[in-house]
PDB file of C-alpha atoms in Angstrom:
ATOM      1  CA  MET X 828      41.593  36.586 -19.773  1.00 39.00           C
ATOM      2  CA  SER X 829      37.940  36.733 -20.609  1.00 42.00           C
ATOM      3  CA  ARG X 830      38.050  34.899 -23.922  1.00 52.00           C
ATOM      4  CA  ASP X 831      40.284  32.617 -25.921  1.00 46.00           C
ATOM      5  CA  ILE X 832      43.059  34.748 -27.449  1.00 44.00           C
ATOM      6  CA  TRP X 833      45.318  31.967 -28.697  1.00 46.00           C
ATOM      7  CA  ASP X 834      45.989  31.191 -32.353  1.00 53.00           C
ATOM      8  CA  PRO X 835      47.623  27.755 -32.770  1.00 54.00           C
ATOM      9  CA  ALA X 836      48.935  28.596 -36.252  1.00 54.00           C
ATOM     10  CA  VAL X 837      50.707  31.769 -35.118  1.00 55.00           C
ATOM     11  CA  TYR X 838      52.074  30.162 -31.961  1.00 51.00           C
ATOM     12  CA  GLY X 839      53.341  27.161 -33.907  1.00 56.00           C
ATOM     13  CA  ARG X 840      55.546  29.102 -36.332  1.00 70.00           C
ATOM     14  CA  TYR X 841      58.542  28.619 -34.063  1.00 76.00           C
ATOM     15  CA  ALA X 842      57.600  25.168 -32.814  1.00 78.00           C
ATOM     16  CA  GLY X 843      61.165  23.860 -32.936  1.00 83.00           C
ATOM     17  CA  GLU X 844      62.586  26.713 -30.886  1.00 87.00           C
ATOM     18  CA  ARG X 845      59.754  26.458 -28.366  1.00 84.00           C
ATOM     19  CA  ALA X 846      60.130  22.667 -28.074  1.00 91.00           C
ATOM     20  CA  ARG X 847      63.809  22.688 -27.167  1.00 94.00           C
ATOM     21  CA  PRO X 848      63.328  23.924 -23.567  1.00 96.00           C
ATOM     22  CA  PHE X 849      60.586  21.327 -23.074  1.00 97.00           C
ATOM     23  CA  HIS X 850      62.896  18.481 -24.012  1.00 97.00           C
ATOM     24  CA  GLU X 851      65.679  19.851 -21.822  1.00 98.00           C
ATOM     25  CA  LEU X 852      63.244  20.111 -18.933  1.00 98.00           C
ATOM     26  CA  ILE X 853      61.879  16.568 -19.126  1.00 97.00           C
ATOM     27  CA  ALA X 854      65.391  15.153 -19.559  1.00 97.00           C
ATOM     28  CA  ARG X 855      66.079  16.247 -15.975  1.00 98.00           C
ATOM     29  CA  ILE X 856      62.970  14.695 -14.415  1.00 98.00           C
ATOM     30  CA  PRO X 857      64.021  11.840 -12.078  1.00 97.00           C
ATOM     31  CA  ALA X 858      60.986   9.618 -12.630  1.00 96.00           C
ATOM     32  CA  GLU X 859      61.472   6.136 -14.040  1.00 94.00           C
ATOM     33  CA  ARG X 860      57.986   4.587 -14.268  1.00 96.00           C
ATOM     34  CA  PRO X 861      55.318   7.146 -13.407  1.00 98.00           C
ATOM     35  CA  GLU X 862      51.714   6.010 -13.782  1.00 98.00           C
ATOM     36  CA  ARG X 863      49.926   9.377 -13.939  1.00 98.00           C
ATOM     37  CA  VAL X 864      51.360  12.484 -15.611  1.00 99.00           C
ATOM     38  CA  ALA X 865      49.719  15.899 -16.064  1.00 98.00           C
ATOM     39  CA  ASP X 866      50.807  18.577 -18.543  1.00 98.00           C
ATOM     40  CA  LEU X 867      49.516  21.986 -17.413  1.00 98.00           C
ATOM     41  CA  GLY X 868      49.201  24.557 -20.183  1.00 96.00           C
ATOM     42  CA  CYS X 869      49.738  21.937 -22.862  1.00 96.00           C
ATOM     43  CA  GLY X 870      48.857  24.172 -25.827  1.00 91.00           C
ATOM     44  CA  SER X 871      48.118  22.166 -28.951  1.00 91.00           C
ATOM     45  CA  GLY X 872      49.401  18.979 -27.350  1.00 94.00           C
ATOM     46  CA  GLU X 873      52.247  17.845 -29.605  1.00 92.00           C
ATOM     47  CA  LEU X 874      54.686  17.946 -26.706  1.00 95.00           C
ATOM     48  CA  THR X 875      52.213  16.239 -24.376  1.00 97.00           C
ATOM     49  CA  VAL X 876      52.438  13.191 -26.617  1.00 96.00           C
ATOM     50  CA  GLU X 877      56.204  13.241 -26.064  1.00 96.00           C
ATOM     51  CA  LEU X 878      55.565  12.647 -22.365  1.00 98.00           C
ATOM     52  CA  ALA X 879      53.765   9.410 -23.228  1.00 96.00           C
ATOM     53  CA  ARG X 880      56.730   8.370 -25.352  1.00 96.00           C
ATOM     54  CA  ARG X 881      59.129   9.184 -22.525  1.00 97.00           C
ATOM     55  CA  TRP X 882      57.120   7.097 -20.038  1.00 98.00           C
ATOM     56  CA  PRO X 883      55.455   4.159 -21.855  1.00 96.00           C
ATOM     57  CA  ALA X 884      53.555   2.992 -18.769  1.00 96.00           C
ATOM     58  CA  ALA X 885      52.036   6.379 -17.964  1.00 98.00           C
ATOM     59  CA  THR X 886      48.594   7.809 -18.564  1.00 98.00           C
ATOM     60  CA  VAL X 887      49.051  11.449 -19.585  1.00 98.00           C
ATOM     61  CA  THR X 888      46.513  14.262 -19.306  1.00 98.00           C
ATOM     62  CA  GLY X 889      47.046  17.558 -21.104  1.00 97.00           C
ATOM     63  CA  LEU X 890      45.192  20.636 -19.880  1.00 97.00           C
ATOM     64  CA  ASP X 891      44.915  24.098 -21.393  1.00 96.00           C
ATOM     65  CA  SER X 892      42.565  27.041 -20.921  1.00 93.00           C
ATOM     66  CA  SER X 893      42.379  27.594 -24.696  1.00 91.00           C
ATOM     67  CA  ALA X 894      39.671  25.591 -26.438  1.00 92.00           C
ATOM     68  CA  ALA X 895      41.278  26.512 -29.778  1.00 89.00           C
ATOM     69  CA  MET X 896      44.546  24.931 -28.704  1.00 90.00           C
ATOM     70  CA  ILE X 897      42.873  21.793 -27.348  1.00 95.00           C
ATOM     71  CA  ALA X 898      40.921  21.444 -30.596  1.00 92.00           C
ATOM     72  CA  LYS X 899      44.260  21.068 -32.412  1.00 90.00           C
ATOM     73  CA  ALA X 900      45.578  18.410 -30.022  1.00 92.00           C
ATOM     74  CA  PRO X 901      46.590  15.071 -31.562  1.00 91.00           C
ATOM     75  CA  ALA X 902      43.978  12.331 -31.464  1.00 88.00           C
ATOM     76  CA  GLY X 903      44.276   8.563 -31.410  1.00 83.00           C
ATOM     77  CA  HIS X 904      46.665   8.093 -28.479  1.00 89.00           C
ATOM     78  CA  ASP X 905      45.153   5.620 -26.059  1.00 91.00           C
ATOM     79  CA  ARG X 906      47.214   6.822 -23.088  1.00 96.00           C
ATOM     80  CA  VAL X 907      46.884  10.573 -23.758  1.00 97.00           C
ATOM     81  CA  SER X 908      43.810  12.718 -23.188  1.00 96.00           C
ATOM     82  CA  PHE X 909      43.195  16.453 -23.400  1.00 97.00           C
ATOM     83  CA  THR X 910      40.768  18.761 -21.652  1.00 96.00           C
ATOM     84  CA  VAL X 911      40.033  22.465 -21.352  1.00 96.00           C
ATOM     85  CA  ALA X 912      40.878  23.551 -17.811  1.00 96.00           C
ATOM     86  CA  ASP X 913      42.280  26.495 -15.877  1.00 95.00           C
ATOM     87  CA  ILE X 914      45.564  25.888 -14.077  1.00 95.00           C
ATOM     88  CA  ARG X 915      44.338  28.082 -11.223  1.00 94.00           C
ATOM     89  CA  THR X 916      41.428  25.794 -10.367  1.00 94.00           C
ATOM     90  CA  TRP X 917      42.525  22.390 -11.680  1.00 96.00           C
ATOM     91  CA  ARG X 918      42.814  19.586  -9.162  1.00 95.00           C
ATOM     92  CA  PRO X 919      43.544  15.946 -10.038  1.00 97.00           C
ATOM     93  CA  GLU X 920      41.058  13.316  -8.943  1.00 94.00           C
ATOM     94  CA  ARG X 921      43.921  11.618  -7.140  1.00 96.00           C
ATOM     95  CA  PRO X 922      47.606  12.448  -6.629  1.00 98.00           C
ATOM     96  CA  VAL X 923      49.812  12.247  -9.716  1.00 98.00           C
ATOM     97  CA  ASP X 924      53.395  11.137 -10.204  1.00 99.00           C
ATOM     98  CA  VAL X 925      54.606  13.962 -12.450  1.00 99.00           C
ATOM     99  CA  ILE X 926      53.285  17.451 -13.156  1.00 99.00           C
ATOM    100  CA  VAL X 927      54.883  19.249 -16.105  1.00 99.00           C
ATOM    101  CA  SER X 928      54.281  22.839 -17.186  1.00 98.00           C
ATOM    102  CA  ASN X 929      56.183  24.284 -20.125  1.00 96.00           C
ATOM    103  CA  ALA X 930      56.009  28.073 -20.636  1.00 94.00           C
ATOM    104  CA  ALA X 931      52.554  28.418 -19.083  1.00 94.00           C
ATOM    105  CA  LEU X 932      52.776  29.419 -15.421  1.00 96.00           C
ATOM    106  CA  GLN X 933      53.988  32.930 -16.296  1.00 92.00           C
ATOM    107  CA  TRP X 934      50.492  33.627 -17.667  1.00 88.00           C
ATOM    108  CA  VAL X 935      48.903  32.810 -14.300  1.00 91.00           C
ATOM    109  CA  PRO X 936      48.629  35.793 -11.941  1.00 85.00           C
ATOM    110  CA  GLU X 937      50.495  35.116  -8.707  1.00 89.00           C
ATOM    111  CA  HIS X 938      51.610  31.732  -9.992  1.00 94.00           C
ATOM    112  CA  ARG X 939      54.076  31.424  -7.119  1.00 94.00           C
ATOM    113  CA  ASP X 940      51.125  30.995  -4.777  1.00 94.00           C
ATOM    114  CA  LEU X 941      50.075  27.894  -6.728  1.00 96.00           C
ATOM    115  CA  LEU X 942      53.312  26.037  -6.094  1.00 97.00           C
ATOM    116  CA  PRO X 943      52.406  24.633  -2.650  1.00 98.00           C
ATOM    117  CA  ARG X 944      49.114  23.335  -4.018  1.00 97.00           C
ATOM    118  CA  LEU X 945      50.742  21.777  -7.087  1.00 98.00           C
ATOM    119  CA  ALA X 946      53.403  20.147  -4.933  1.00 98.00           C
ATOM    120  CA  GLY X 947      50.614  18.880  -2.691  1.00 97.00           C
ATOM    121  CA  ASP X 948      48.924  17.222  -5.674  1.00 98.00           C
ATOM    122  CA  LEU X 949      51.912  14.899  -6.096  1.00 98.00           C
ATOM    123  CA  ARG X 950      52.245  11.395  -4.753  1.00 98.00           C
ATOM    124  CA  PRO X 951      55.105  10.957  -2.271  1.00 98.00           C
ATOM    125  CA  GLY X 952      58.298  11.222  -4.295  1.00 98.00           C
ATOM    126  CA  GLY X 953      56.456  12.750  -7.246  1.00 98.00           C
ATOM    127  CA  VAL X 954      57.935  15.501  -9.396  1.00 99.00           C
ATOM    128  CA  LEU X 955      56.813  19.014 -10.293  1.00 99.00           C
ATOM    129  CA  ALA X 956      58.769  20.271 -13.316  1.00 99.00           C
ATOM    130  CA  PHE X 957      58.212  23.609 -14.997  1.00 99.00           C
ATOM    131  CA  GLN X 958      59.860  26.117 -17.291  1.00 98.00           C
ATOM    132  CA  VAL X 959      58.963  29.797 -17.548  1.00 97.00           C
ATOM    133  CA  PRO X 960      60.314  32.542 -19.806  1.00 95.00           C
ATOM    134  CA  GLY X 961      62.518  34.924 -17.854  1.00 95.00           C
ATOM    135  CA  ASN X 962      62.445  37.701 -20.423  1.00 92.00           C
ATOM    136  CA  PHE X 963      60.135  40.319 -18.929  1.00 90.00           C
ATOM    137  CA  ASP X 964      62.998  42.828 -19.057  1.00 92.00           C
ATOM    138  CA  ALA X 965      64.115  41.864 -22.576  1.00 95.00           C
ATOM    139  CA  PRO X 966      64.085  44.651 -25.201  1.00 96.00           C
ATOM    140  CA  SER X 967      61.063  43.025 -26.875  1.00 96.00           C
ATOM    141  CA  HIS X 968      58.912  43.247 -23.761  1.00 93.00           C
ATOM    142  CA  VAL X 969      60.190  46.682 -22.772  1.00 95.00           C
ATOM    143  CA  ALA X 970      59.273  47.963 -26.242  1.00 95.00           C
ATOM    144  CA  VAL X 971      55.745  46.548 -26.030  1.00 95.00           C
ATOM    145  CA  ARG X 972      55.150  48.057 -22.589  1.00 95.00           C
ATOM    146  CA  ARG X 973      56.474  51.431 -23.717  1.00 96.00           C
ATOM    147  CA  LEU X 974      54.297  51.419 -26.825  1.00 97.00           C
ATOM    148  CA  CYS X 975      51.134  50.412 -24.967  1.00 97.00           C
ATOM    149  CA  ARG X 976      51.689  53.220 -22.456  1.00 97.00           C
ATOM    150  CA  SER X 977      52.447  55.837 -25.103  1.00 97.00           C
ATOM    151  CA  ALA X 978      50.074  58.736 -25.737  1.00 97.00           C
ATOM    152  CA  GLU X 979      48.705  57.129 -28.884  1.00 97.00           C
ATOM    153  CA  TRP X 980      47.881  53.760 -27.369  1.00 97.00           C
ATOM    154  CA  ARG X 981      47.434  54.112 -23.620  1.00 95.00           C
ATOM    155  CA  ASP X 982      43.659  54.639 -23.713  1.00 97.00           C
ATOM    156  CA  GLU X 983      43.237  51.426 -25.702  1.00 96.00           C
ATOM    157  CA  LEU X 984      45.986  49.157 -24.441  1.00 97.00           C
ATOM    158  CA  ALA X 985      47.686  50.365 -21.267  1.00 95.00           C
ATOM    159  CA  ASP X 986      45.440  48.262 -19.031  1.00 95.00           C
ATOM    160  CA  LEU X 987      46.713  45.120 -20.769  1.00 93.00           C
ATOM    161  CA  VAL X 988      50.316  45.700 -19.763  1.00 90.00           C
ATOM    162  CA  ARG X 989      51.498  43.087 -17.278  1.00 78.00           C
ATOM    163  CA  TYR X 990      54.715  43.308 -15.347  1.00 71.00           C
ATOM    164  CA  GLU X 991      54.964  40.232 -13.202  1.00 74.00           C
ATOM    165  CA  PRO X 992      58.514  38.971 -13.636  1.00 77.00           C
ATOM    166  CA  VAL X 993      59.087  35.351 -12.822  1.00 92.00           C
ATOM    167  CA  ASP X 994      61.433  34.391 -10.006  1.00 95.00           C
ATOM    168  CA  ASP X 995      65.057  33.569 -10.615  1.00 96.00           C
ATOM    169  CA  PRO X 996      66.143  29.960 -10.019  1.00 98.00           C
ATOM    170  CA  GLN X 997      67.180  30.743  -6.448  1.00 98.00           C
ATOM    171  CA  GLY X 998      63.742  32.134  -5.658  1.00 97.00           C
ATOM    172  CA  TYR X 999      61.879  29.076  -6.888  1.00 98.00           C
ATOM    173  CA  LEU X1000      64.376  26.779  -5.198  1.00 98.00           C
ATOM    174  CA  ALA X1001      63.834  28.511  -1.862  1.00 98.00           C
ATOM    175  CA  ARG X1002      60.039  28.346  -2.169  1.00 97.00           C
ATOM    176  CA  LEU X1003      59.923  24.652  -3.014  1.00 98.00           C
ATOM    177  CA  ALA X1004      62.744  23.580  -0.704  1.00 98.00           C
ATOM    178  CA  GLY X1005      60.733  25.225   2.055  1.00 98.00           C
ATOM    179  CA  LEU X1006      58.007  22.687   1.292  1.00 97.00           C
ATOM    180  CA  GLY X1007      60.455  19.834   1.770  1.00 98.00           C
ATOM    181  CA  CYS X1008      61.149  19.251  -1.925  1.00 99.00           C
ATOM    182  CA  LEU X1009      64.528  18.340  -3.373  1.00 99.00           C
ATOM    183  CA  VAL X1010      64.999  21.016  -6.041  1.00 99.00           C
ATOM    184  CA  ASP X1011      67.086  21.323  -9.192  1.00 98.00           C
ATOM    185  CA  ALA X1012      66.788  24.874 -10.588  1.00 99.00           C
ATOM    186  CA  TRP X1013      68.705  26.598 -13.350  1.00 99.00           C
ATOM    187  CA  GLU X1014      68.435  29.105 -16.167  1.00 98.00           C
ATOM    188  CA  THR X1015      69.472  29.125 -19.807  1.00 98.00           C
ATOM    189  CA  THR X1016      69.640  31.939 -22.341  1.00 98.00           C
ATOM    190  CA  TYR X1017      69.000  30.648 -25.849  1.00 97.00           C
ATOM    191  CA  VAL X1018      70.284  32.801 -28.688  1.00 97.00           C
ATOM    192  CA  HIS X1019      67.819  32.071 -31.467  1.00 96.00           C
ATOM    193  CA  VAL X1020      68.660  33.024 -35.041  1.00 96.00           C
ATOM    194  CA  LEU X1021      65.333  33.913 -36.634  1.00 95.00           C
ATOM    195  CA  PRO X1022      64.910  34.064 -40.420  1.00 93.00           C
ATOM    196  CA  GLY X1023      62.910  36.540 -42.459  1.00 92.00           C
ATOM    197  CA  ASP X1024      61.708  40.098 -42.062  1.00 93.00           C
ATOM    198  CA  ASP X1025      60.275  41.361 -38.760  1.00 94.00           C
ATOM    199  CA  ALA X1026      61.319  38.079 -37.186  1.00 94.00           C
ATOM    200  CA  VAL X1027      60.975  39.086 -33.539  1.00 96.00           C
ATOM    201  CA  LEU X1028      57.572  40.593 -34.243  1.00 96.00           C
ATOM    202  CA  GLY X1029      56.557  37.264 -35.761  1.00 92.00           C
ATOM    203  CA  TRP X1030      57.649  35.500 -32.573  1.00 92.00           C
ATOM    204  CA  ILE X1031      55.880  37.743 -30.063  1.00 92.00           C
ATOM    205  CA  LYS X1032      52.687  37.883 -32.140  1.00 90.00           C
ATOM    206  CA  GLY X1033      52.169  34.335 -30.899  1.00 82.00           C
ATOM    207  CA  THR X1034      52.723  35.175 -27.225  1.00 84.00           C
ATOM    208  CA  ALA X1035      53.273  38.604 -25.646  1.00 87.00           C
ATOM    209  CA  LEU X1036      51.151  40.514 -28.180  1.00 92.00           C
ATOM    210  CA  ARG X1037      48.134  38.201 -28.017  1.00 89.00           C
ATOM    211  CA  PRO X1038      46.110  40.339 -25.548  1.00 90.00           C
ATOM    212  CA  MET X1039      46.737  43.526 -27.552  1.00 95.00           C
ATOM    213  CA  LEU X1040      45.926  41.959 -30.896  1.00 94.00           C
ATOM    214  CA  ASP X1041      42.771  40.457 -29.431  1.00 92.00           C
ATOM    215  CA  ARG X1042      41.703  43.885 -28.149  1.00 95.00           C
ATOM    216  CA  LEU X1043      42.221  45.378 -31.623  1.00 96.00           C
ATOM    217  CA  ALA X1044      40.768  42.460 -33.589  1.00 92.00           C
ATOM    218  CA  ASP X1045      37.620  44.363 -34.593  1.00 94.00           C
ATOM    219  CA  ARG X1046      39.594  47.439 -35.695  1.00 96.00           C
ATOM    220  CA  PRO X1047      41.896  46.244 -38.468  1.00 95.00           C
ATOM    221  CA  GLU X1048      43.329  49.691 -39.235  1.00 97.00           C
ATOM    222  CA  ARG X1049      44.332  50.240 -35.614  1.00 97.00           C
ATOM    223  CA  ARG X1050      45.672  46.702 -35.407  1.00 96.00           C
ATOM    224  CA  ALA X1051      47.835  47.296 -38.487  1.00 97.00           C
ATOM    225  CA  ALA X1052      49.076  50.604 -37.075  1.00 97.00           C
ATOM    226  CA  PHE X1053      49.986  48.963 -33.778  1.00 97.00           C
ATOM    227  CA  LEU X1054      51.890  46.167 -35.501  1.00 97.00           C
ATOM    228  CA  ALA X1055      53.742  48.672 -37.682  1.00 97.00           C
ATOM    229  CA  ALA X1056      54.812  50.641 -34.612  1.00 97.00           C
ATOM    230  CA  CYS X1057      55.918  47.421 -32.910  1.00 97.00           C
ATOM    231  CA  ALA X1058      57.892  46.367 -35.968  1.00 96.00           C
ATOM    232  CA  GLU X1059      59.747  49.682 -36.033  1.00 96.00           C
ATOM    233  CA  MET X1060      60.716  49.499 -32.361  1.00 96.00           C
ATOM    234  CA  LEU X1061      61.731  45.847 -32.565  1.00 97.00           C
ATOM    235  CA  ALA X1062      63.841  46.377 -35.689  1.00 95.00           C
ATOM    236  CA  GLU X1063      65.819  48.963 -33.753  1.00 96.00           C
ATOM    237  CA  ALA X1064      66.250  46.672 -30.745  1.00 96.00           C
ATOM    238  CA  TYR X1065      66.991  43.574 -32.853  1.00 97.00           C
ATOM    239  CA  PRO X1066      68.650  44.673 -36.096  1.00 96.00           C
ATOM    240  CA  PRO X1067      68.669  41.990 -38.793  1.00 94.00           C
ATOM    241  CA  ARG X1068      72.034  40.527 -39.736  1.00 96.00           C
ATOM    242  CA  PRO X1069      73.102  38.784 -42.938  1.00 96.00           C
ATOM    243  CA  TYR X1070      72.456  35.387 -41.339  1.00 96.00           C
ATOM    244  CA  GLY X1071      69.212  36.281 -39.523  1.00 96.00           C
ATOM    245  CA  THR X1072      68.006  38.171 -36.469  1.00 97.00           C
ATOM    246  CA  LEU X1073      69.529  37.290 -33.096  1.00 98.00           C
ATOM    247  CA  PHE X1074      66.891  36.864 -30.415  1.00 97.00           C
ATOM    248  CA  PRO X1075      68.301  36.057 -26.953  1.00 97.00           C
ATOM    249  CA  PHE X1076      65.681  34.364 -24.802  1.00 96.00           C
ATOM    250  CA  ARG X1077      66.202  33.588 -21.111  1.00 97.00           C
ATOM    251  CA  ARG X1078      64.276  30.725 -19.531  1.00 98.00           C
ATOM    252  CA  VAL X1079      64.092  29.489 -15.940  1.00 98.00           C
ATOM    253  CA  PHE X1080      63.773  25.755 -15.195  1.00 99.00           C
ATOM    254  CA  VAL X1081      62.705  24.013 -11.995  1.00 99.00           C
ATOM    255  CA  VAL X1082      62.462  20.310 -11.157  1.00 99.00           C
ATOM    256  CA  ALA X1083      61.193  19.656  -7.628  1.00 99.00           C
ATOM    257  CA  ARG X1084      60.844  16.188  -6.103  1.00 99.00           C
ATOM    258  CA  ALA X1085      58.327  15.881  -3.288  1.00 98.00           C
ATOM    259  CA  PRO X1086      59.310  14.186  -0.034  1.00 96.00           C
ATOM    260  CA  GLY X1087      58.588  10.507   0.354  1.00 87.00           C
TER     261      GLY X1087
END
């Protein structure tokens, strides 16, 4: 992406729902006293600070490609630092004990090809732990792809459509086990109950729709028309119920321990 498309305020509206997979991921990391921890794609950094709480002896570095997100990162933690960096080119100065990435690798083209390098950046016995959304075929994403490729929008938005599904747990396990890692891989489908009107639209405005909304940022009438069309399609796919809108969300988790 050529420029920063992330809006911390929009992304943070569902902070609790987005944090739950992070906590379930780090609960499965078999590292007792790591010294150096990296959080790749750390966003606005609130969860990065949780890594320092989990491991009181560790120095934690949070990295994100969005300067806007890093600008919102918490300050005043002597063992936590943040920097703007691209996951594709980042290399630690020396091997680290734990690399964590929560809902970030799916944004990296051909992220599977990065796994050998990331595993190689670990100290012997170090851990690579990541979580990626596995919802590329969910009704929300299908609706967005269909809309962007429709006659009305294809000239403006079709080139932004990405279809790079993440692997299933077995696929990641096979890749990392082939590198000699001991791998724990699983998937979970969360059924979120979202409050308010156009709830699913509100969720994906912070993630899947960011490239489209960025493209239309200088054309407010077209942006409003696009959002209205999205809202109509999503309301059909996710009808509101008396207690909220059900939003199933599949996520894939991997914890890989390097040999040594």
